[in-house]
mmCIF file of C-alpha atoms in Angstrom:
data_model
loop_
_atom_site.group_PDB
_atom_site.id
_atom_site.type_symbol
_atom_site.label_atom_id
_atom_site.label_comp_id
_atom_site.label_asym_id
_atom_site.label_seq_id
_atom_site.Cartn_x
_atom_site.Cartn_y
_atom_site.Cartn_z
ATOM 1 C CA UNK I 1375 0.000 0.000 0.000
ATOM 2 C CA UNK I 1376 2.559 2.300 0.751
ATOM 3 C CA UNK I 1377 4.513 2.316 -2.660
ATOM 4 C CA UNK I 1378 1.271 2.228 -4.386
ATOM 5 C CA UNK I 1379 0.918 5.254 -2.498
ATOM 6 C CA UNK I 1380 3.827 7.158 -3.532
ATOM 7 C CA UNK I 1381 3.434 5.618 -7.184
ATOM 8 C CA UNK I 1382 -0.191 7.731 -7.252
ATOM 9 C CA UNK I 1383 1.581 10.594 -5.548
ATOM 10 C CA UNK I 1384 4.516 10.570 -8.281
ATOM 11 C CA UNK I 1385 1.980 10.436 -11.243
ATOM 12 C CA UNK I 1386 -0.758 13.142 -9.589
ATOM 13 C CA UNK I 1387 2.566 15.351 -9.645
ATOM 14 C CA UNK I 1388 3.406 14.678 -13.178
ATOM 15 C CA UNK I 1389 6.125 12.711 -12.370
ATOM 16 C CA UNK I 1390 5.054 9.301 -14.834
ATOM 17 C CA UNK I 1391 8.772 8.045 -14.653
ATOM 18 C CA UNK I 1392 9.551 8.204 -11.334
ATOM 19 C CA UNK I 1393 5.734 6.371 -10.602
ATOM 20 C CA UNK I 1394 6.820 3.813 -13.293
ATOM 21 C CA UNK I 1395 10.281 2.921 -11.700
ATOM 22 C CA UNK I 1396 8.169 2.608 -7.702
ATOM 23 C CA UNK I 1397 5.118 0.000 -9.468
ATOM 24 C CA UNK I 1398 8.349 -1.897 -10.751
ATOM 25 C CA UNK I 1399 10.024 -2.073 -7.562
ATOM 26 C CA UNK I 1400 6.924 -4.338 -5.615
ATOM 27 C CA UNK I 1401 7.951 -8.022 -5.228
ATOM 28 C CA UNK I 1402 4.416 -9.476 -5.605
ATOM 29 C CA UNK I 1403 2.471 -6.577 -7.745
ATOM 30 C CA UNK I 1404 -1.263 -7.382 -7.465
ATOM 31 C CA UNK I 1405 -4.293 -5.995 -10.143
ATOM 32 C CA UNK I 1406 -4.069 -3.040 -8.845
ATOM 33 C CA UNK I 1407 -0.347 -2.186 -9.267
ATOM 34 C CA UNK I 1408 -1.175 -3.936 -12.973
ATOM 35 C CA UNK I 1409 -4.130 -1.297 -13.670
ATOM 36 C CA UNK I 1410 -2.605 1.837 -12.695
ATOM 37 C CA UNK I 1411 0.973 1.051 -14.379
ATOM 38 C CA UNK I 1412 -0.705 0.520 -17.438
ATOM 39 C CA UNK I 1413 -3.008 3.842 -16.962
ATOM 40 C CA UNK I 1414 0.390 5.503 -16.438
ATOM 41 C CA UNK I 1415 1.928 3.653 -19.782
ATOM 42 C CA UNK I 1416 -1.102 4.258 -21.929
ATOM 43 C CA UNK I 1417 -1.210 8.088 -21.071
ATOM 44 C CA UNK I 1418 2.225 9.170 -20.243
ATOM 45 C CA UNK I 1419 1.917 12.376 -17.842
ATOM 46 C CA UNK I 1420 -1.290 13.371 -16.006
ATOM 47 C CA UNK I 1421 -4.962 13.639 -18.176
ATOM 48 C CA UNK I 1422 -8.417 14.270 -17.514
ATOM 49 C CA UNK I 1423 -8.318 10.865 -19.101
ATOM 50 C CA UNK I 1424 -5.180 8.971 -16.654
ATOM 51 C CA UNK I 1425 -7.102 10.756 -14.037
ATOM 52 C CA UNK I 1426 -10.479 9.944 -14.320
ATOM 53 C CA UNK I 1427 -9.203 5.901 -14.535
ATOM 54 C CA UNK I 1428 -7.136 6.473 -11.833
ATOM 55 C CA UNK I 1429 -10.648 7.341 -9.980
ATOM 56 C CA UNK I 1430 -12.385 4.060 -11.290
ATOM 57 C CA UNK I 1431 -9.925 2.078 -8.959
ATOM 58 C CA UNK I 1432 -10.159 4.412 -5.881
ATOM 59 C CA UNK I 1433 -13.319 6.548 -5.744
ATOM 60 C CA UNK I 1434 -12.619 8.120 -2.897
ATOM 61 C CA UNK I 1435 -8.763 9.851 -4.048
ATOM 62 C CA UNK I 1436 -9.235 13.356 -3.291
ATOM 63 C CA UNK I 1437 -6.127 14.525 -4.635
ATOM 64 C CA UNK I 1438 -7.105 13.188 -7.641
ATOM 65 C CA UNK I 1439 -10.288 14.637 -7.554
ATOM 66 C CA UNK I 1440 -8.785 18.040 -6.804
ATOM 67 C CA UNK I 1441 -6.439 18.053 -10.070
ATOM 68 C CA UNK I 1442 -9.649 16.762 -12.222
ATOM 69 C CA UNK I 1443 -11.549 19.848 -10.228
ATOM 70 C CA UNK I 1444 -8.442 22.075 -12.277
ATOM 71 C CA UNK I 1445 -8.013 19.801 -15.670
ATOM 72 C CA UNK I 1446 -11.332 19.378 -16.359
ATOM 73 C CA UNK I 1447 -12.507 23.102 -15.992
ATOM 74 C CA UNK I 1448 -11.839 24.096 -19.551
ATOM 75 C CA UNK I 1449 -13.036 21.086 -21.545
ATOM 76 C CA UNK I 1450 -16.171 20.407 -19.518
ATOM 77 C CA UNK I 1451 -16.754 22.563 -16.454
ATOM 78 C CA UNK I 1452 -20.400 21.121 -15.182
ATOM 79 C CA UNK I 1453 -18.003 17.938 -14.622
ATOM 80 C CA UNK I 1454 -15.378 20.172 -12.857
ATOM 81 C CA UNK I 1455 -17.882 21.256 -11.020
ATOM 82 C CA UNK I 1456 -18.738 18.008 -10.246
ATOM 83 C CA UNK I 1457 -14.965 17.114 -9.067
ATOM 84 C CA UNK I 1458 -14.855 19.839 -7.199
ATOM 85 C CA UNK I 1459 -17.881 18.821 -4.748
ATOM 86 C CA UNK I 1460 -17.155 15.893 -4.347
ATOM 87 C CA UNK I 1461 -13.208 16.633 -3.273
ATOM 88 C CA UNK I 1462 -14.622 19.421 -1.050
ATOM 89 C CA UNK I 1463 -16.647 16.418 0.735
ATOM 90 C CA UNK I 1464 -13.299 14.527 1.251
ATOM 91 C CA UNK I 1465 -11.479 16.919 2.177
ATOM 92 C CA UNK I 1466 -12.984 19.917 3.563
ATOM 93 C CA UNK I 1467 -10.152 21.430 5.273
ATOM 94 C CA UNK I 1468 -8.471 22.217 1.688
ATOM 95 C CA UNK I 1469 -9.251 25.294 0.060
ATOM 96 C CA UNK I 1470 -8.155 24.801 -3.279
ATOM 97 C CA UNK I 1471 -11.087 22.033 -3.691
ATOM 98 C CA UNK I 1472 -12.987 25.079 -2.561
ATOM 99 C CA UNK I 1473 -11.271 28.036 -5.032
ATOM 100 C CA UNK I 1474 -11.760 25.377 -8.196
ATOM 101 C CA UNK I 1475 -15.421 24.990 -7.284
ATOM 102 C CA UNK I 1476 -15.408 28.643 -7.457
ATOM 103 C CA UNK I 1477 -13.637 29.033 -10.658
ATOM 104 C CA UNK I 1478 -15.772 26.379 -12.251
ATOM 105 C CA UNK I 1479 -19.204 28.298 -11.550
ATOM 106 C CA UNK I 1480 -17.604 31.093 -13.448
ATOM 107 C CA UNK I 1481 -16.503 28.684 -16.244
ATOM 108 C CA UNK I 1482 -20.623 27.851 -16.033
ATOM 109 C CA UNK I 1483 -21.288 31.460 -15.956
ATOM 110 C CA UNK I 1484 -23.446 30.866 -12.485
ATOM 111 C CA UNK I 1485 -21.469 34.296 -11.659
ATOM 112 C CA UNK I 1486 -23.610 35.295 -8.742
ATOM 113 C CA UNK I 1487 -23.023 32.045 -7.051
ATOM 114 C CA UNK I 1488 -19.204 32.414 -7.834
ATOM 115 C CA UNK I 1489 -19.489 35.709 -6.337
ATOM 116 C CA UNK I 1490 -20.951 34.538 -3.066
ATOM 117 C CA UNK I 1491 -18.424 31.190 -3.417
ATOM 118 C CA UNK I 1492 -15.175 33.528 -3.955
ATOM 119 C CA UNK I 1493 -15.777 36.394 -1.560
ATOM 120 C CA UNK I 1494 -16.167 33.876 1.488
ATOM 121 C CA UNK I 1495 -13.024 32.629 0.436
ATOM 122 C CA UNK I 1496 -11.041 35.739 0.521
ATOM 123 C CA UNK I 1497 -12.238 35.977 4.423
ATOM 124 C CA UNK I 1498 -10.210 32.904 4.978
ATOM 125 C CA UNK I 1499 -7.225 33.545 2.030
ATOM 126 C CA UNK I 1500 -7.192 37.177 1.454
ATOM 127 C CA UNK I 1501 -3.897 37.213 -0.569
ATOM 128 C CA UNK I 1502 -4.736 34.410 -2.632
ATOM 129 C CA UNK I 1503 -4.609 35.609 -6.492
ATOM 130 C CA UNK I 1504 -6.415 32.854 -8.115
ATOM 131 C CA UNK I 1505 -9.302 33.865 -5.988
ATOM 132 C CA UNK I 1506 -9.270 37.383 -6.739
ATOM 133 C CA UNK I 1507 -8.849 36.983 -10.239
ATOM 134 C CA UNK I 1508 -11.894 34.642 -10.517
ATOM 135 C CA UNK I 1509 -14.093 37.055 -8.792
ATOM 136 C CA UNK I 1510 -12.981 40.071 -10.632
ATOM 137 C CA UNK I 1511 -14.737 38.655 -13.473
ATOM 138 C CA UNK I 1512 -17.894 37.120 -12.084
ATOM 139 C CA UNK I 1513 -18.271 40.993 -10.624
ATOM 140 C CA UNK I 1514 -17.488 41.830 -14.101
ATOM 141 C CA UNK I 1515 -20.269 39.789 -15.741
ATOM 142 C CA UNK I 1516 -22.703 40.593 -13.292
ATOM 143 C CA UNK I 1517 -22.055 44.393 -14.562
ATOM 144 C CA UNK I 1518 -21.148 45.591 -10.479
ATOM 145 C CA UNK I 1519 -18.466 47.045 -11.921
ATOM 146 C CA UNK I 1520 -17.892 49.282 -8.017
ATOM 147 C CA UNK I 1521 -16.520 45.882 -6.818
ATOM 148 C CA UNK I 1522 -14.852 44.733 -10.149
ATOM 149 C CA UNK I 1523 -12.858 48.076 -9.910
ATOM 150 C CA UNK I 1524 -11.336 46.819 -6.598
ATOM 151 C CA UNK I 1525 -10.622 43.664 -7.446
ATOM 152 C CA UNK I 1526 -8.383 44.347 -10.773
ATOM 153 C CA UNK I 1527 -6.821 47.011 -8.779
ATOM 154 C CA UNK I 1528 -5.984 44.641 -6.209
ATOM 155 C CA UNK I 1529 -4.459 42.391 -9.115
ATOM 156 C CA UNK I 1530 -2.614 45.205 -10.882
ATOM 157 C CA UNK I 1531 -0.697 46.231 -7.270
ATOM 158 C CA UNK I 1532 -0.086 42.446 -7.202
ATOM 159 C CA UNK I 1533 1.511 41.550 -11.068
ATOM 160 C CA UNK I 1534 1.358 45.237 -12.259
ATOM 161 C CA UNK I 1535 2.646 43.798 -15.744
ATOM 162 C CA UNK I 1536 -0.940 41.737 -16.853
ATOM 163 C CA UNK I 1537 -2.631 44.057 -19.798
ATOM 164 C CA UNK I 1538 -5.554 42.525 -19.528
ATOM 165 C CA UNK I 1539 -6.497 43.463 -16.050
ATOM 166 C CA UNK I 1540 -5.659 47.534 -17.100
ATOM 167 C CA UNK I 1541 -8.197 46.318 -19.977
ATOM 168 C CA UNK I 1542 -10.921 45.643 -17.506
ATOM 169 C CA UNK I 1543 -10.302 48.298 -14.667
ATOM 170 C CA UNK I 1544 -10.690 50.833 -17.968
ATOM 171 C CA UNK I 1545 -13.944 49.245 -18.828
ATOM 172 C CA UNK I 1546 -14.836 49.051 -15.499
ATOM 173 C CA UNK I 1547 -14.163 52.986 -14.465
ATOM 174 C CA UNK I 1548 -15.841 53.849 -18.083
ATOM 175 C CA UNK I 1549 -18.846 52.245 -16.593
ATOM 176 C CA UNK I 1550 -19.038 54.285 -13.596
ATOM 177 C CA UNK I 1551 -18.749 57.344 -15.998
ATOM 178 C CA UNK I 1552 -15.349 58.091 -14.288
ATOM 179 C CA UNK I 1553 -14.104 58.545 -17.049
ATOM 180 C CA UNK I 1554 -10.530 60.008 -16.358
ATOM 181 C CA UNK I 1555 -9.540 57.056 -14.264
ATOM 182 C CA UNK I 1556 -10.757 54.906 -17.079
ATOM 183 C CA UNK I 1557 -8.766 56.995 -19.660
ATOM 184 C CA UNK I 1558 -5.546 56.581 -17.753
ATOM 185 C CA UNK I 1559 -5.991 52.925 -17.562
ATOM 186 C CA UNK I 1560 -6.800 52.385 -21.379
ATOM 187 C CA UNK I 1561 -3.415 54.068 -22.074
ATOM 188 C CA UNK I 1562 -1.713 51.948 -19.512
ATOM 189 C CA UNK I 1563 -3.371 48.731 -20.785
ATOM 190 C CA UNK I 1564 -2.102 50.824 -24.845
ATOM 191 C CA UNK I 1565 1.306 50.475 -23.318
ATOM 192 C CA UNK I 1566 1.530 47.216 -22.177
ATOM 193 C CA UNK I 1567 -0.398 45.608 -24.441
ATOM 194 C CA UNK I 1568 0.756 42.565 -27.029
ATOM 195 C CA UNK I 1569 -0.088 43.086 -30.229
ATOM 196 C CA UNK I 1570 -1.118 39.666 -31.503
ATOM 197 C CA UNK I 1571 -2.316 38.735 -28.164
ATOM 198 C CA UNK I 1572 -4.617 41.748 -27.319
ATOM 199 C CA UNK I 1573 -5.483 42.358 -30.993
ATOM 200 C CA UNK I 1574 -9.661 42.626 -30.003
ATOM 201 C CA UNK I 1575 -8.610 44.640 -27.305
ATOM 202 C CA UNK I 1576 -6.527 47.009 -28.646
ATOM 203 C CA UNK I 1577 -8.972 47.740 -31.658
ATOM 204 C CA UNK I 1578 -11.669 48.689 -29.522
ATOM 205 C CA UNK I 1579 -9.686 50.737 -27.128
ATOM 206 C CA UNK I 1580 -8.089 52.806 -29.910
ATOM 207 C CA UNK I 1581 -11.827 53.289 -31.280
ATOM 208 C CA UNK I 1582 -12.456 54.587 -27.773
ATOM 209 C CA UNK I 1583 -10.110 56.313 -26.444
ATOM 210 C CA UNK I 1584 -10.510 59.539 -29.078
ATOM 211 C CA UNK I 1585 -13.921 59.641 -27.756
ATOM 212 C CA UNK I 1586 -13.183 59.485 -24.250
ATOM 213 C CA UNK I 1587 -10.542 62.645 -24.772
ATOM 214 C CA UNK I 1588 -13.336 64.712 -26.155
ATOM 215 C CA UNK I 1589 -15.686 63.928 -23.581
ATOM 216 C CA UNK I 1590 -13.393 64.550 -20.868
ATOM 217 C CA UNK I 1591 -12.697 67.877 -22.503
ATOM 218 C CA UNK I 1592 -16.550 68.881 -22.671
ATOM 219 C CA UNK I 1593 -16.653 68.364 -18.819
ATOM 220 C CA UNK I 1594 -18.575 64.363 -18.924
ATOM 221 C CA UNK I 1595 -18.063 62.188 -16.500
ATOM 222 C CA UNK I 1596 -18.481 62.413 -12.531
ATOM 223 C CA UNK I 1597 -16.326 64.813 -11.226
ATOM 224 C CA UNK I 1598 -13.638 63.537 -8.744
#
């Protein structure tokens, strides 16, 4: 049990070689230690697939069920979701079970429920990025774009050199007519911006920006 232990640990950690080289290493290998060594052969480094076999033998692997809470969020998140329940239940002491399950419902676009999901969490991990990221765009959806504004300007103190986030603080001020906060933050998201990368982006801020100038100069917007 134990080196089938460390043999799940080495693969849940991407390590497929070093989990290979423990399975080998037991004297009297059973079906189990047959199963997951050829999971591990037939898919190389962690999957959503490796993973979700790697459940069929042990149900109840909440580590596992924690990495197919993350894997699985992009390809089909009502199944993330899923994962993400049912590692909370396992293990409800860890909070990442609980910051995927959040990041899933805004994968679903259940933002309000993110919302409530995400902002509990930052009264237990106020620091944590992933979290504020997550709900800086379910605020964002839900058009409360008061709170979005603090969140992205939480995350621009924090990694100051993410465009995107400048992007969405601009929008966000432009919303909330303040619209010399917003202008400043177009021009810093101009500046930072990657040209291939941001290429939606940058189009419709250089459509607005002109616009924003003249309205600034005709006295719109709320006054600071």
């Amino acid at each position: 049990p134990g080196k089938m232990l460390l043999a799940r640990a080495y693969y849940l950690n991407d390590n497929a070689n070093e989990a290979i080289n423990v399975l080998r290493s037991i004297e009297k290998p059973d079906k189990d230690v047959s199963a997951l060594l050829e999971i591990i052969r037939s898919n190389g480094n962690m999957s959503v697939e490796s993973l979700e076999k790697m459940l069929e033998t042990n149900p109840s692997d909440s580590y596992a069920l924690g990495k197919l809470c993350i894997a699985a969020r992009t390809i089909d998140p009502q199944k993330a979701l899923e994962y993400c329940e049912r590692a909370l239940i396992l293990d409800k002491e860890n909070i990442n079970h609980a910051i995927g399950y959040g990041a899933a419902l805004v994968q679903l676009k259940r933002y309000g429920a993110a919302a409530a999901v995400l902002t509990n969490l930052l009264k237990h991990s106020p620091e944590n990025y992933t979290i504020h990221a997550n709900l800086a765009t379910a605020l964002f959806q839900m058009d409360n774009f008061e709170a979005a504004k603090n969140e992205y300007s939480w995350i621009i103190a924090k990694e100051p050199e993410i465009p995107i986030a400048y992007y969405f603080l601009a929008i966000s001020h432009d919303r909330l007519q303040e619209y010399a906060d917003a202008l400043q933050n177009y021009r810093e998201f101009r500046d930072r911006a990657d040209p291939d990368d941001n290429m939606l982006e940058i189009e419709k801020v250089d459509l607005r920006i002109p616009i924003l100038i003249d309205q600034i100069k005709r006295g719109k917007g709320k006054k600071k």
